[in-house]
Coordinates of C-alpha atoms in Angstrom, one line a residue:
Q25 CA 54.3 -36.2 37.7
Y26 CA 54.5 -34.8 34.2
F27 CA 51.5 -35.2 31.9
A28 CA 52.4 -34.9 28.2
N29 CA 48.8 -34.6 26.9
T30 CA 48.4 -31.3 28.8
N31 CA 52.1 -30.3 29.0
S32 CA 51.8 -29.9 32.8
T33 CA 53.2 -31.2 36.0
I34 CA 51.1 -32.1 39.0
F35 CA 52.5 -32.2 42.6
R36 CA 50.8 -34.1 45.3
W37 CA 51.4 -32.9 48.9
R38 CA 50.6 -34.1 52.4
I39 CA 49.8 -31.6 55.1
P40 CA 52.1 -32.6 58.1
D41 CA 50.6 -30.1 60.5
R42 CA 47.1 -29.1 61.6
R43 CA 46.5 -26.5 58.9
S44 CA 43.2 -26.9 57.0
V45 CA 43.1 -27.9 53.3
P46 CA 41.5 -24.6 52.2
A47 CA 44.3 -22.6 54.1
V48 CA 47.0 -24.6 52.3
I49 CA 45.3 -24.2 48.9
R50 CA 45.2 -20.4 49.4
Q51 CA 48.9 -20.3 50.3
L52 CA 49.7 -22.4 47.2
E53 CA 47.6 -20.2 44.9
A54 CA 49.6 -17.2 46.0
D55 CA 52.7 -18.7 44.5
R56 CA 53.2 -17.3 41.0
F57 CA 54.8 -20.6 39.8
I58 CA 51.6 -22.6 40.6
K59 CA 48.8 -22.4 38.1
F60 CA 46.1 -23.7 40.4
A61 CA 45.7 -25.9 43.5
S62 CA 42.8 -28.2 44.6
P63 CA 42.2 -31.0 47.0
N64 CA 43.0 -34.6 46.1
Y65 CA 39.3 -35.6 46.3
F66 CA 38.0 -39.1 47.0
Y67 CA 35.6 -40.8 44.5
T68 CA 33.4 -43.9 45.0
L69 CA 32.2 -46.4 42.4
S70 CA 28.5 -46.3 41.3
Q71 CA 26.5 -49.4 40.7
A72 CA 22.8 -50.4 40.8
E73 CA 21.7 -53.8 41.9
T74 CA 20.6 -56.1 39.1
A75 CA 19.2 -59.6 38.8
S76 CA 21.8 -62.4 38.6
A77 CA 21.8 -64.4 35.3
P78 CA 21.1 -68.2 35.7
A79 CA 24.3 -70.2 35.0
N80 CA 22.7 -72.5 32.4
K81 CA 21.4 -69.9 30.0
P82 CA 22.9 -69.1 26.6
Q83 CA 24.4 -65.9 25.3
G84 CA 22.2 -62.9 25.8
D85 CA 20.4 -64.2 28.9
P86 CA 16.8 -63.0 29.5
A87 CA 18.0 -61.8 33.0
Q88 CA 19.9 -59.1 31.1
Y89 CA 17.1 -56.6 31.1
T90 CA 19.2 -54.1 29.1
L91 CA 19.0 -56.2 25.9
G92 CA 15.4 -55.3 25.3
K93 CA 15.5 -51.9 27.0
L94 CA 18.3 -50.7 24.8
R95 CA 17.2 -52.7 21.7
L96 CA 20.6 -54.1 21.5
P97 CA 19.8 -56.9 18.9
L98 CA 18.6 -54.1 16.6
A99 CA 21.6 -51.9 17.3
H100 CA 24.0 -54.8 16.7
G101 CA 22.6 -55.0 13.2
L102 CA 24.3 -51.7 12.6
S103 CA 27.5 -52.1 14.7
K104 CA 28.9 -54.2 17.5
G105 CA 31.7 -51.8 18.3
D106 CA 34.2 -53.0 15.8
Q107 CA 37.5 -51.0 15.8
V108 CA 36.3 -49.0 18.9
L109 CA 38.8 -48.6 21.8
V110 CA 37.0 -48.1 25.2
A111 CA 39.0 -47.1 28.3
V112 CA 37.3 -48.4 31.6
I113 CA 38.6 -46.3 34.5
D114 CA 37.5 -48.4 37.4
S115 CA 38.7 -51.0 39.9
G116 CA 40.5 -53.2 37.4
V117 CA 39.2 -56.0 35.2
D118 CA 39.7 -59.8 35.5
T119 CA 41.4 -60.1 32.2
A120 CA 41.3 -63.9 32.3
H121 CA 37.5 -63.9 32.5
P122 CA 36.0 -65.9 29.5
E123 CA 33.7 -63.0 28.6
F124 CA 36.7 -61.0 27.6
G125 CA 38.6 -63.4 25.3
G126 CA 40.6 -61.3 22.8
L127 CA 39.1 -58.0 23.9
I128 CA 41.6 -56.6 26.4
A129 CA 43.9 -54.3 24.4
D130 CA 46.0 -53.1 27.3
T131 CA 46.0 -52.6 31.1
F132 CA 47.1 -49.8 33.4
D133 CA 47.4 -49.9 37.2
A134 CA 47.6 -46.6 39.1
L135 CA 47.7 -48.4 42.4
D136 CA 49.6 -51.4 43.9
P137 CA 49.7 -54.1 41.2
A138 CA 49.7 -56.8 43.9
E139 CA 46.1 -56.0 44.9
P140 CA 43.5 -58.1 43.1
P141 CA 40.9 -56.4 40.9
H142 CA 37.6 -55.4 42.6
A143 CA 34.5 -57.0 41.1
H144 CA 33.0 -53.7 40.0
G145 CA 35.4 -53.0 37.2
T146 CA 34.9 -56.5 35.7
A147 CA 31.1 -56.0 35.8
I148 CA 31.4 -52.7 34.0
A149 CA 33.7 -54.1 31.3
G150 CA 31.2 -57.0 30.9
A151 CA 28.3 -54.6 30.4
I152 CA 30.3 -52.9 27.7
A153 CA 31.9 -55.9 25.8
A154 CA 30.9 -59.3 27.2
H155 CA 30.6 -61.8 24.3
S156 CA 30.6 -65.3 25.6
R157 CA 27.5 -66.5 27.7
L158 CA 26.4 -62.9 28.2
M159 CA 26.1 -60.0 25.7
G160 CA 27.6 -56.6 26.1
V161 CA 26.5 -53.3 24.5
A162 CA 29.5 -53.4 22.2
P163 CA 30.8 -57.0 22.1
A164 CA 33.4 -56.4 19.4
A165 CA 35.0 -53.3 21.1
K166 CA 38.4 -53.4 22.6
I167 CA 39.0 -52.6 26.3
L168 CA 41.7 -50.6 28.0
A169 CA 41.4 -51.9 31.5
I170 CA 42.4 -49.3 34.1
R171 CA 42.6 -49.6 37.9
A172 CA 42.3 -46.3 39.7
F173 CA 40.1 -47.6 42.5
G174 CA 41.4 -49.7 45.4
D175 CA 39.4 -51.9 47.8
S176 CA 38.0 -49.9 50.7
K177 CA 35.7 -51.5 53.3
G178 CA 34.0 -53.8 50.8
S179 CA 33.7 -51.1 48.1
A180 CA 36.4 -49.3 46.1
E181 CA 37.8 -45.8 46.4
G182 CA 39.8 -43.6 44.1
T183 CA 41.4 -40.2 44.2
T184 CA 41.7 -37.2 41.9
F185 CA 45.4 -37.9 41.3
N186 CA 44.9 -41.5 40.3
I187 CA 42.0 -40.7 38.0
I188 CA 44.0 -38.0 36.3
K189 CA 46.8 -40.4 35.7
S190 CA 44.3 -42.9 34.2
V191 CA 42.7 -40.3 31.9
D192 CA 46.1 -39.2 30.7
W193 CA 47.2 -42.8 30.0
A194 CA 43.9 -43.5 28.1
M195 CA 44.5 -40.5 25.9
G196 CA 48.0 -41.6 25.2
K197 CA 46.7 -45.0 24.2
G198 CA 44.2 -43.6 21.7
A199 CA 41.0 -44.3 23.6
Q200 CA 37.9 -43.2 21.7
I201 CA 35.6 -43.6 24.7
I202 CA 36.4 -43.2 28.4
N203 CA 33.9 -44.9 30.8
M204 CA 33.8 -43.5 34.3
S205 CA 31.3 -45.3 36.5
F206 CA 32.0 -43.4 39.7
A207 CA 30.8 -40.4 41.6
G208 CA 32.4 -37.6 43.6
P209 CA 32.6 -33.9 44.1
Q210 CA 33.0 -31.1 41.6
D211 CA 36.8 -31.2 40.9
P212 CA 38.5 -28.5 38.9
A213 CA 41.7 -30.5 38.4
L214 CA 39.8 -33.5 36.9
S215 CA 37.5 -31.2 34.9
R216 CA 40.6 -29.7 33.2
R217 CA 41.7 -33.1 32.1
L218 CA 38.3 -34.1 30.8
V219 CA 38.1 -30.8 28.8
T220 CA 41.4 -31.8 27.2
A221 CA 40.1 -35.3 26.4
R222 CA 36.9 -33.9 24.9
E223 CA 38.9 -31.5 22.7
K224 CA 40.7 -34.5 21.4
G225 CA 37.3 -35.9 20.3
I226 CA 37.1 -38.6 23.0
I227 CA 33.5 -39.5 24.2
L228 CA 33.2 -39.3 27.9
I229 CA 30.7 -41.5 29.8
A230 CA 30.0 -40.9 33.5
A231 CA 27.7 -42.5 36.1
A232 CA 24.4 -40.7 36.7
G233 CA 24.1 -41.5 40.4

């Protein structure tokens, strides 16, 4: 697949025999037409357990401990994220959810579009921009909802290749912030894409866990 933002082409191979991944990588790196080779790593989503908000509470429910911890009411006196485009690389977003009315700028699916979104991506997008019963950090921001993680044994799993496709799409759409609430190994292929995004002035947010 060709990536215009970095003027590069990535090939994804399967190993049909019993050779190890390091052995295949060494063989590929010996080819003068290949700039670098690395595994197609797996990544998992990161999420801490939080209290559930009661259903009968108004916007900015007290169960949202982040409101006071981050001093969001004070911050919202300065900005609520107006004119800010945030790409959420995750497990998809329920775009019909009432918390996101008018906030979904566009969507991208790196997987099978027939698969429904996993709850994690909707929760992360809500933490960023919810603006109905609950209150997000930037309730006036616009969301680029990206699905790079597919359902896997109750959680969701993504790969280097799908995350790179998602980062490239977000850059092409003019994202100012890219949110990545997932964890995985040190990955030179992904690092190269994130360096490119940073050089374009995009703010990159990653999970701490």
